[in-house]
CSV table of C-alpha atoms and ligand atoms in Angstrom, one decimal:
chain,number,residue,atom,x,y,z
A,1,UNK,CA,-47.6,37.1,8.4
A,2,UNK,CA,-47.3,35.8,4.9
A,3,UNK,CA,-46.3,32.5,3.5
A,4,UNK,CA,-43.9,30.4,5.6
A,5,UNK,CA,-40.4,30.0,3.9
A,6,UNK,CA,-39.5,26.4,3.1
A,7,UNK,CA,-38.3,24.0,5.8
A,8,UNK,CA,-34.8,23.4,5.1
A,9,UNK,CA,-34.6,19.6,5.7
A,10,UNK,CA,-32.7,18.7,8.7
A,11,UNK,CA,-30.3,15.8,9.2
A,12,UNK,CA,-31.6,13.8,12.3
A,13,UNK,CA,-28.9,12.7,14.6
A,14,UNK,CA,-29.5,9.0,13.2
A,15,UNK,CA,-28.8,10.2,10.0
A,16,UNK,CA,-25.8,12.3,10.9
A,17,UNK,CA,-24.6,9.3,13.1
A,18,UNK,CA,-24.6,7.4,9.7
A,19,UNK,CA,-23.1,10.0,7.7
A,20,UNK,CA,-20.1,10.3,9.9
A,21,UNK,CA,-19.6,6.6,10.2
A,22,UNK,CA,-16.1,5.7,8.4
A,23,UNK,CA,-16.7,3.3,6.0
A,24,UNK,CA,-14.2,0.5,6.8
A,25,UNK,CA,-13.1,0.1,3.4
A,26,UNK,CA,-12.4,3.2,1.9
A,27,UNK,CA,-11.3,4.9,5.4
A,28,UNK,CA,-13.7,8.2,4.6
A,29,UNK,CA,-17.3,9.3,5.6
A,30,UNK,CA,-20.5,6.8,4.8
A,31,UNK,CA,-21.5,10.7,4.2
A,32,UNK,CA,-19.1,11.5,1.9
A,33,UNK,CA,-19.6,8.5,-0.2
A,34,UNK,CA,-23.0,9.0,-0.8
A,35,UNK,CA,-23.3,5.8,0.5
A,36,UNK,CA,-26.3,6.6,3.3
A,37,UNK,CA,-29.4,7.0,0.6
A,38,UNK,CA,-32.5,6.5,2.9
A,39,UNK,CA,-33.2,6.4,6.7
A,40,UNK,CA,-36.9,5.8,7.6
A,41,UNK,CA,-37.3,5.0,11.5
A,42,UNK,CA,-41.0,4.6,12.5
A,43,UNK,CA,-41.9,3.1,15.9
A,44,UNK,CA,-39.3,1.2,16.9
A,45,UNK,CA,-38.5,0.0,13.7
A,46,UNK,CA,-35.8,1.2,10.9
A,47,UNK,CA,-34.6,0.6,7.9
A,48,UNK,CA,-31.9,2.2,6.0
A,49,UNK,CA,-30.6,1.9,2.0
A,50,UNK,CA,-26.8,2.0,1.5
A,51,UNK,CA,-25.5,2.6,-1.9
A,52,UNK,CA,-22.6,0.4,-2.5
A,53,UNK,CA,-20.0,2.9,-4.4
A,54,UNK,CA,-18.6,0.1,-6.9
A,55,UNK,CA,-18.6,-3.5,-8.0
A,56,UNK,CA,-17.4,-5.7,-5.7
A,57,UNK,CA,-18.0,-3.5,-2.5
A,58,UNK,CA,-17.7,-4.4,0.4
A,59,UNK,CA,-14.5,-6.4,-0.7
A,60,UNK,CA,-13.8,-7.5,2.7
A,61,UNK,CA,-17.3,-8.7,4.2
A,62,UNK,CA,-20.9,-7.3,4.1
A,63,UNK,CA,-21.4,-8.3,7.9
A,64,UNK,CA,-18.4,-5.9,9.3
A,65,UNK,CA,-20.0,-3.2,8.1
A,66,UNK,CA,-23.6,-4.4,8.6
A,67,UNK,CA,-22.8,-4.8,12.2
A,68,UNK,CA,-21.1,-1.2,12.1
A,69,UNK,CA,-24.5,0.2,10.9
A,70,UNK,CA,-26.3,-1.3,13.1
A,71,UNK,CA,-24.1,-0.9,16.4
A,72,UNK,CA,-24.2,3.5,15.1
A,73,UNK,CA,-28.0,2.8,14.9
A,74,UNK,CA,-28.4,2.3,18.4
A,75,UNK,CA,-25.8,4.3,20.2
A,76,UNK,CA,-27.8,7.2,18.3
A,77,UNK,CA,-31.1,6.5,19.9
A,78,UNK,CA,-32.6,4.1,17.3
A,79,UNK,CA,-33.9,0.7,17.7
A,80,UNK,CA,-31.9,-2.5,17.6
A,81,UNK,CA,-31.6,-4.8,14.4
A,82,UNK,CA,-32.7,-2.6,11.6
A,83,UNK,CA,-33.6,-3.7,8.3
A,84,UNK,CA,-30.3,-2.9,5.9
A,85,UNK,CA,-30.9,-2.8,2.3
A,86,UNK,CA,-28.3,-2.2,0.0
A,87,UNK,CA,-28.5,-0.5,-4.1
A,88,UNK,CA,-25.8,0.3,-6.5
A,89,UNK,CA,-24.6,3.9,-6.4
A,90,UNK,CA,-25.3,5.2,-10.0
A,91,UNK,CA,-22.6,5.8,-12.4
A,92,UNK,CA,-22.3,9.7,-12.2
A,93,UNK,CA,-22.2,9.3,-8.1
A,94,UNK,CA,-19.6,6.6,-8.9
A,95,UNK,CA,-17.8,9.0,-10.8
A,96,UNK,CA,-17.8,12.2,-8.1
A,97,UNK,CA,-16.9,10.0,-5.3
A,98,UNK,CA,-13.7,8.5,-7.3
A,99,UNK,CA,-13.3,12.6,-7.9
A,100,UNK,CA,-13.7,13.0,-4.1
A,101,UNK,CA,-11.3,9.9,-3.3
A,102,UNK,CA,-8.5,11.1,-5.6
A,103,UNK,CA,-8.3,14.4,-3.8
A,104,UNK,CA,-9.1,14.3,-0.6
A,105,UNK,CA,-7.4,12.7,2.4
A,106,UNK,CA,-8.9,10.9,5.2
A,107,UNK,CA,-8.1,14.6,7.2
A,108,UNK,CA,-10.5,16.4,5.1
A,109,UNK,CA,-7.6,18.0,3.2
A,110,UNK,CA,-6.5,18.0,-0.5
A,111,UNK,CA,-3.4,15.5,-1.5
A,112,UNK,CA,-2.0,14.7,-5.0
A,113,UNK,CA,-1.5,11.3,-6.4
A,114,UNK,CA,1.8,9.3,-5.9
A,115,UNK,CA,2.8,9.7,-9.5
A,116,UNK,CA,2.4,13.7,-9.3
A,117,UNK,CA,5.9,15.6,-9.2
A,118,UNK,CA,4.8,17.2,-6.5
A,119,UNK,CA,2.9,14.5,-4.1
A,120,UNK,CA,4.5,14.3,-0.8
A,121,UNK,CA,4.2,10.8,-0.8
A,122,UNK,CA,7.7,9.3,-0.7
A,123,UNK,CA,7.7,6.0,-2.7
A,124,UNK,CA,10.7,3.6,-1.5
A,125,UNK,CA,12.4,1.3,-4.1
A,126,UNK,CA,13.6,-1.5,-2.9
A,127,UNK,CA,16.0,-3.3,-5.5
A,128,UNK,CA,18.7,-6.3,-5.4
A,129,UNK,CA,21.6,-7.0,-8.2
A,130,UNK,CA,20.3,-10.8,-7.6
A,131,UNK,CA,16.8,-12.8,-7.0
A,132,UNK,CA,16.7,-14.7,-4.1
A,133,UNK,CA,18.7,-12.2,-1.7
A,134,UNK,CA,15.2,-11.2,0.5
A,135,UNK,CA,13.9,-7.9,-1.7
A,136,UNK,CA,10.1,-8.9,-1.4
A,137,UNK,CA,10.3,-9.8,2.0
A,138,UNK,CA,12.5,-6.6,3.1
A,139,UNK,CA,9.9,-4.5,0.9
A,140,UNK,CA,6.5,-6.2,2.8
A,141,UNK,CA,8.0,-6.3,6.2
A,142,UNK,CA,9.4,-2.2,5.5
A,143,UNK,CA,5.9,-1.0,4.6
A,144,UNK,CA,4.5,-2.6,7.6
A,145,UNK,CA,7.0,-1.7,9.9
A,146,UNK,CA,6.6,2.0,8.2
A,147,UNK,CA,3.2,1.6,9.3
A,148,UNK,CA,3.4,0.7,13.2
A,149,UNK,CA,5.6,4.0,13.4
A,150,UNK,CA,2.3,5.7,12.3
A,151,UNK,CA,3.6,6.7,8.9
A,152,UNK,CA,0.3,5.2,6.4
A,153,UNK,CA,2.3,2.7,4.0
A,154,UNK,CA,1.3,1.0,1.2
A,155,UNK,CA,3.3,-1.2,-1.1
A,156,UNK,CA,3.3,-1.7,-5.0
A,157,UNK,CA,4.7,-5.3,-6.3
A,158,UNK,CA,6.3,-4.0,-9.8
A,159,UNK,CA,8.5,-6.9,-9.9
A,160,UNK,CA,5.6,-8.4,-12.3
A,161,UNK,CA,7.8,-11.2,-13.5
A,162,UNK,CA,7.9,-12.9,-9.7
A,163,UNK,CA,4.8,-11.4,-8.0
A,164,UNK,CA,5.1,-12.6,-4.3
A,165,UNK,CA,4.2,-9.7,-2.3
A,166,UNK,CA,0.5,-10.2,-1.7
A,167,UNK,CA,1.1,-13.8,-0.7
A,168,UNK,CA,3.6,-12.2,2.0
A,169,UNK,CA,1.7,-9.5,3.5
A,170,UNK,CA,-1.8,-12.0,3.8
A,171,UNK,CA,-3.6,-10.1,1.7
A,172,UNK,CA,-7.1,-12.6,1.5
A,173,UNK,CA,-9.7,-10.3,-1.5
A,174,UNK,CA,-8.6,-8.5,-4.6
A,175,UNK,CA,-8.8,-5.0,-5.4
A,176,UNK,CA,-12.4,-3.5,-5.6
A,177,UNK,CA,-13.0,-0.4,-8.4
A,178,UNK,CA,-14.7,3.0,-7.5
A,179,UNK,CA,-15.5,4.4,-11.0
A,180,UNK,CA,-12.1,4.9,-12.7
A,181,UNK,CA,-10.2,4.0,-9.9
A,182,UNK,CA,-8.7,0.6,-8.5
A,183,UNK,CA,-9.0,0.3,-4.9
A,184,UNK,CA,-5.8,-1.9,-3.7
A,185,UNK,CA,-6.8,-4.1,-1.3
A,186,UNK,CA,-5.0,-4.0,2.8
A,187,UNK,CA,-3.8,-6.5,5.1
A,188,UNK,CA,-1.8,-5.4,8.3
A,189,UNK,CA,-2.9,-1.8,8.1
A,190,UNK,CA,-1.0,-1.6,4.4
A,191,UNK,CA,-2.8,-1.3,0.9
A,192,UNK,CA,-1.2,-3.5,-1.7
A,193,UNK,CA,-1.7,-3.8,-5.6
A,194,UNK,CA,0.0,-6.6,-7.6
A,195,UNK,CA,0.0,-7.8,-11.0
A,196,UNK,CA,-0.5,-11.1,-9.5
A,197,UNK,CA,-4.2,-9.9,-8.8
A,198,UNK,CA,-4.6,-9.8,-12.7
A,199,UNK,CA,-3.3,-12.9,-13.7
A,200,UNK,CA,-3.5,-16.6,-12.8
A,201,UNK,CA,-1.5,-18.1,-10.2
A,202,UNK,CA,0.1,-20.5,-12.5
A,203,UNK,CA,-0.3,-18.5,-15.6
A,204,UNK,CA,3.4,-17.8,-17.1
A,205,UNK,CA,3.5,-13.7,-17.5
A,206,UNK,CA,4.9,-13.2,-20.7
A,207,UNK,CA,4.8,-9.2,-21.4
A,208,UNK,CA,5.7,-7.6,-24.9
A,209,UNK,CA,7.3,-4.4,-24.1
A,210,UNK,CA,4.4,-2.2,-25.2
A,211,UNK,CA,1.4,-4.0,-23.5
A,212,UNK,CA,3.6,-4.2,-20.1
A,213,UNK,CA,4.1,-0.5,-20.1
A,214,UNK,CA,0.2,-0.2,-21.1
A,215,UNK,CA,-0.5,-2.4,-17.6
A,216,UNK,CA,1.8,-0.2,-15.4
A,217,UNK,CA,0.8,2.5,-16.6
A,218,UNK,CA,-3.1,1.5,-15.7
A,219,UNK,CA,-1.6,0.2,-12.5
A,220,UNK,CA,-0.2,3.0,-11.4
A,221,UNK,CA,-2.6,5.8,-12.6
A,222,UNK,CA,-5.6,4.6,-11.6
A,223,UNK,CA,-4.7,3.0,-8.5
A,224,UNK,CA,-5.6,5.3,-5.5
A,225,UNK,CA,-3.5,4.9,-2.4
A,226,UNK,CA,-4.9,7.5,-0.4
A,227,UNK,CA,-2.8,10.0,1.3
A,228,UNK,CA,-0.5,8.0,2.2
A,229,UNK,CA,3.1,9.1,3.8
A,230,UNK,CA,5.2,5.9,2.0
A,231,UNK,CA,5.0,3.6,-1.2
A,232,UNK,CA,7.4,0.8,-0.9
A,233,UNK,CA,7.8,-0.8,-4.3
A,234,UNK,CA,9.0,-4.3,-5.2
A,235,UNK,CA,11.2,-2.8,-7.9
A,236,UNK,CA,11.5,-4.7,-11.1
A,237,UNK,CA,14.6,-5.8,-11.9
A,238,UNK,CA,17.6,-3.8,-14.2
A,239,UNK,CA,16.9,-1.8,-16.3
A,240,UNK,CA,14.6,-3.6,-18.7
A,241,UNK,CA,11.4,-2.2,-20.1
A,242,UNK,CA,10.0,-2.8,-16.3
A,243,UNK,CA,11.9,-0.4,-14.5
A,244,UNK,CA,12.2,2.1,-17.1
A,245,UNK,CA,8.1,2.8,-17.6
A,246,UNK,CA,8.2,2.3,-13.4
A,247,UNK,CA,10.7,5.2,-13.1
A,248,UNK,CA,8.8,6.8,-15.4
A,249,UNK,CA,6.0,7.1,-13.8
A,250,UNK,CA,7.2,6.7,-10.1
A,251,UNK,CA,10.2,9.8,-10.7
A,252,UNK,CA,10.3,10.4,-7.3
A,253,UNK,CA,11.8,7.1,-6.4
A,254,UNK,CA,14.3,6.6,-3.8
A,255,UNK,CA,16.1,3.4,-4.4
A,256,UNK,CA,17.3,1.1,-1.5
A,257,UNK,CA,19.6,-2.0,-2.2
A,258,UNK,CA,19.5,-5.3,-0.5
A,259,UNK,CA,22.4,-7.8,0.2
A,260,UNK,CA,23.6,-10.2,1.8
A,261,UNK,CA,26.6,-10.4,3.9
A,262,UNK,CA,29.4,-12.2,2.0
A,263,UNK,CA,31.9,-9.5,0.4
A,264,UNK,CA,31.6,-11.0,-3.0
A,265,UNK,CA,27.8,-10.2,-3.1
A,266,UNK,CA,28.6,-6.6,-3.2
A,267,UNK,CA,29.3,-6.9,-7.0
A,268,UNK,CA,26.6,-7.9,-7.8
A,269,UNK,CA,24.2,-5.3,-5.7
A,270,UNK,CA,26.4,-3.1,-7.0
A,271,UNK,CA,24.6,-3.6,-10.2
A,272,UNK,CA,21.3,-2.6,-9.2
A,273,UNK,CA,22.7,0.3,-7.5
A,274,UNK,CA,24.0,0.9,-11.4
A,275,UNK,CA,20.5,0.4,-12.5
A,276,UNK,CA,18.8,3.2,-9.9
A,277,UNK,CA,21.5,5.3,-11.3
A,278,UNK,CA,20.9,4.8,-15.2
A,279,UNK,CA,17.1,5.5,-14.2
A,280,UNK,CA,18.1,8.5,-12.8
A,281,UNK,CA,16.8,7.7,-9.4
A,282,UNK,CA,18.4,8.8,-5.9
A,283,UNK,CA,20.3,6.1,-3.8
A,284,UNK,CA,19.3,6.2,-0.1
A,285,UNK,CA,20.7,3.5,1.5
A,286,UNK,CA,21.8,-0.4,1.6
A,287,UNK,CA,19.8,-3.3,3.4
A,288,UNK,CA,21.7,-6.6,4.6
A,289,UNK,CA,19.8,-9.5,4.8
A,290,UNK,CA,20.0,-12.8,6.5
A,291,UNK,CA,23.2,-11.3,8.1
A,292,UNK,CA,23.7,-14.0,11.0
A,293,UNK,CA,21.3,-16.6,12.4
A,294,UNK,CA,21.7,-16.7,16.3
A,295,UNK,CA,21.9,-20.2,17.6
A,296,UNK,CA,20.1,-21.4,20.8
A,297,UNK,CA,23.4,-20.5,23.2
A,298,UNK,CA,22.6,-16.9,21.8
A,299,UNK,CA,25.7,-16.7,19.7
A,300,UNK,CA,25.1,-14.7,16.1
A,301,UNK,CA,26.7,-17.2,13.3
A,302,UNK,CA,27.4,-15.1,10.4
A,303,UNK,CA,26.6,-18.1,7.6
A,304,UNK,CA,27.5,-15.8,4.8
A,305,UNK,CA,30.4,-13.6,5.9
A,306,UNK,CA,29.9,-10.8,6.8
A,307,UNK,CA,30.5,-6.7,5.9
A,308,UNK,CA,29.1,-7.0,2.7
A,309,UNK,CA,26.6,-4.3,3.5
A,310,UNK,CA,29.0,-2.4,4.8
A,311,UNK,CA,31.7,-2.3,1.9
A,312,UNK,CA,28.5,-1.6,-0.1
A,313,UNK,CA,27.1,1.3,1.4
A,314,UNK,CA,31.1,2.7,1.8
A,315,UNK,CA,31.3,2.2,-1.8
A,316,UNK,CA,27.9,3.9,-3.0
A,317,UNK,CA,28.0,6.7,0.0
A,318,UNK,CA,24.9,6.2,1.3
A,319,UNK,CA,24.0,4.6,4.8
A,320,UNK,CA,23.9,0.6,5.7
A,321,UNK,CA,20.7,1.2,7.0
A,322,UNK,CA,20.4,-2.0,8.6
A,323,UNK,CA,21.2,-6.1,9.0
A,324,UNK,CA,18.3,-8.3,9.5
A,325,UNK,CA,19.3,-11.9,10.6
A,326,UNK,CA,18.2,-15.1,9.1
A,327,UNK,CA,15.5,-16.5,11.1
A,328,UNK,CA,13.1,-19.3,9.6
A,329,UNK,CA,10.2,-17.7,12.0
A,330,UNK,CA,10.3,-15.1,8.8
A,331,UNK,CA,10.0,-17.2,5.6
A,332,UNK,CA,7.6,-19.5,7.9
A,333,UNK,CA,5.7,-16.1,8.4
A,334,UNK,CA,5.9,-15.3,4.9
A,335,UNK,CA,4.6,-18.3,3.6
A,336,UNK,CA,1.6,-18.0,5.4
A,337,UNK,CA,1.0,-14.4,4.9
A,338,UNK,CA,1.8,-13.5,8.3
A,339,UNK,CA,4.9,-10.9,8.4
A,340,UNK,CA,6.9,-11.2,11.4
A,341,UNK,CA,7.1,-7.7,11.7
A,342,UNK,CA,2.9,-7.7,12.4
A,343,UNK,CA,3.4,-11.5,14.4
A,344,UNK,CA,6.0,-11.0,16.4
A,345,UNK,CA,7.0,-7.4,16.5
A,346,UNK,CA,9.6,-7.8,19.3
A,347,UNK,CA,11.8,-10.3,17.6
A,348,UNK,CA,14.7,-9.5,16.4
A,349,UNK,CA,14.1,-9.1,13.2
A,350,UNK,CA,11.0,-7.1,13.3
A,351,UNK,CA,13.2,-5.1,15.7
A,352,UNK,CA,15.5,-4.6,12.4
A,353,UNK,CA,12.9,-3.3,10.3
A,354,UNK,CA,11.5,-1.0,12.6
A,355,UNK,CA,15.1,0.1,12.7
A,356,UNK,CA,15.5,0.6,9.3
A,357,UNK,CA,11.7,2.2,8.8
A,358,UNK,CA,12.8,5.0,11.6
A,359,UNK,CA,16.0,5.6,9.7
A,360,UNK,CA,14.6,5.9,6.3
A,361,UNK,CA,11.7,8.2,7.9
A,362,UNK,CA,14.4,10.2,9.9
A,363,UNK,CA,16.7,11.0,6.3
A,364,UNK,CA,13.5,12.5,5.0
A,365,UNK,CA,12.7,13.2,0.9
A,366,UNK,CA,15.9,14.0,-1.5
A,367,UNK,CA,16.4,17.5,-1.6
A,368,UNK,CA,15.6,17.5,-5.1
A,369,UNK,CA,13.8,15.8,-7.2
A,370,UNK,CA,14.1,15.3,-11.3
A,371,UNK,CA,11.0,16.5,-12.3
A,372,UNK,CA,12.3,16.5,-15.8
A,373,UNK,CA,11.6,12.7,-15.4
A,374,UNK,CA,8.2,13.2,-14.8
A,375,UNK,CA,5.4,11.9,-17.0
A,376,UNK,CA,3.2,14.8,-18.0
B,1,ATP,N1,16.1,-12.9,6.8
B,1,ATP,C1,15.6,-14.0,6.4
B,1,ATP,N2,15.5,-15.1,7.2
B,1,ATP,C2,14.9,-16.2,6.7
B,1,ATP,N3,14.4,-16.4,5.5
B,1,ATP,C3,14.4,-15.3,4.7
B,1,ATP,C4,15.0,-14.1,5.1
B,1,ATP,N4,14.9,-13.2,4.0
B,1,ATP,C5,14.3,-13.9,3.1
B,1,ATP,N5,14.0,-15.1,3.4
B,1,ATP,C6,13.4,-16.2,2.6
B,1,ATP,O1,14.1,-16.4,1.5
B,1,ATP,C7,13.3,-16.6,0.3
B,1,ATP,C8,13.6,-15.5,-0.7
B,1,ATP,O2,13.2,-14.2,-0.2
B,1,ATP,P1,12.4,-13.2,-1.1
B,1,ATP,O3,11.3,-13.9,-1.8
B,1,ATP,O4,12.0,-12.1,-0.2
B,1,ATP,O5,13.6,-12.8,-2.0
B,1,ATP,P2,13.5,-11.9,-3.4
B,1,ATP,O6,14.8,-11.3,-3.5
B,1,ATP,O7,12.3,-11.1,-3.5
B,1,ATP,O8,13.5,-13.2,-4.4
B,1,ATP,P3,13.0,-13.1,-5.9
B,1,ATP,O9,14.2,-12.7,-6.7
B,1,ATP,O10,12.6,-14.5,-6.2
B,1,ATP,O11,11.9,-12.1,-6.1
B,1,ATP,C9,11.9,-16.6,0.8
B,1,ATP,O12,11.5,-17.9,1.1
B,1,ATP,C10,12.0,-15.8,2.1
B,1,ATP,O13,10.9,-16.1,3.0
B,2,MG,MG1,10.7,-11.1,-4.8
């Protein structure tokens, strides 16, 4: 017999066990993201090298996925407590994982970005004629109730004059970067991105037209949402620089319009439904909020009137999708970043936006889109 061929090197099943391990953060392979670099088990010892795939990773906490590594470990066979050490993955593996990220879903199978004409994301605007009238809070507790039907959510606070949403939705780290790409961080199952995580907390935003569209346009390009089924967006207001550079680059937005109850307020929603259509963007449906508040005897008190949602969605043709009633339990849950519709999903208010979420899923994507609005 002649020479031997070359051994091809085989993956042991501790490294396979590692590979395969779904990084907590980025929902895909350790594998995948080149993140396993070295597994050396001798005796009963081991220690493995994990190449962190950006600045600022793990954005959540080093032990949760320390303690994943090491609970894989031993259900593969290897010895308890290894010795973790962790390295920077270079710049060029930076660069193919962001590749990898930005196309490939957490099914193994090829998606497009939000803002492509053809994604199959839908992206959910949800607007008001007025501030004040619940459009943050109908936006954070959508998305989440979008995501306890199963549908993966994700929600973008454009309204960068009055960011609130992360706040909301308890989101507790900022956004971590892979490469090119800005890595929005989750809370309640839901990614979130926010100009608020770029500015002070009690810094006034003051945009000039030009370098507002430059930040959206950063925002939205380079953040990766993942195959995700539904973007909610806290619209910005009107029709100002704002929402045109959003509908720009989001032209596949569906616009819903929150009110409240008291006939008079239809006027004024009627403006943003105005708005949605000088943007060119599809009307889907009316929200009311704070619609009644039930007393203790059980009795709904309808505070501000009521039908207003009604006449409104009558007036615009589209479908009231639903009332949510006034309930302090969800501005004390919104205070404290915990949505009622993750807290107390049986209330009636959660009840609402699970309600609306099945409706919204149920009238599925505009049957066309303008793809002449799209940003090439
Ligand atoms: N159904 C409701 N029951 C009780 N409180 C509510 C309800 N909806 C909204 N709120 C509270 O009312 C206030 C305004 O709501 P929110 O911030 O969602 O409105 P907005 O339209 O986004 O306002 P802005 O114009 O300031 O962005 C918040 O304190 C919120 O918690
Ligand atoms: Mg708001």
């Amino acid at each position: 017999m002649g020479i031997l061929p070359l051994m091809p090197s085989y993956e042991t099943p501790i490294d396979s066990a590692l590979n395969e391990l779904i990084d907590p953060e980025l929902e895909r392979p350790l594998g995948q993201l080149k993140m396993v670099r070295n597994v050396e088990v001798r005796r009963r010892k081991a220690r493995v090298t994990i190449a962190l795939p950006g600045p600022g990773y793990p954005a959540q906490s080093q032990e949760s996925l320390v303690s994943l590594l090491q609970g894989a470990l031993v259900e593969a066979g290897g010895p308890e407590g290894a010795e973790i050490a962790f390295e920077m993955l270079s710049d060029a593996d930076q660069r193919e994982v962001a590749d990898y990220l930005a196309t490939t879903g957490g099914d193994g199978q090829e998606f497009l970005p939000v803002t492509d004409p053809k994604s199959k994301t839908r992206v959910i605007g949800v607007s008001s004629g007025k501030g004040g009238v619940g459009k943050s809070s109908v936006a954070v507790n959508l998305a989440i109730a979008l995501s306890l039907l199963g549908h993966k959510s994700a929600i973008l606070d454009a309204d960068v004059y009055g960011f609130s949403v992360p706040k909301m939705l308890g989101v507790t780290y900022r956004p971590m970067a892979v490469d090119r790409l800005v890595i929005p961080p989750k809370a309640q199952g839901v990614r979130c991105l926010s100009m608020g995580f770029f500015v002070g907390d009690d810094q006034p935003v003051i945009w000039r037209g030009p370098m507002l569209h430059k930040a959206l346009e950063q925002f939205l390009k380079d953040a990766w949402w993942g195959d995700i089924d539904f973007l909610v967006v806290d619209m910005p207001p009107g029709t100002g620089d704002v929402a045109m550079s959003m509908a720009g680059y989001l032209p596949r937005t569906e616009v819903l319009v929150v009110t409240t109850p008291q006939p008079a307020a239809q006027r004024v929603a009627q403006r943003s439904a105005l708005a949605a259509k000088q943007l060119k963007l599809p009307l889907r449906g009316v929200i009311e909020n704070m619609s009644w508040f039930r007393g203790d005897d059980g009795k709904k008190y309808e505070l501000f009137g009521s039908g207003g949602g009604q006449a409104l969605a009558d007036s615009l043709k589209v479908p009231l999708l639903g009332q949510v009633p006034l309930v302090p339990a969800l501005r004390e849950g919104a205070d404290i970043g915990q949505p009622i519709t993750a807290s107390e999903p049986s209330s009636e208010p959660a009840q609402a936006f699970t309600g609306i979420a099945k409706q919204l899923a149920s009238l599925g994507a505009p049957r066309r889109y303008r793809a002449e609005l799209s940003v090439k």
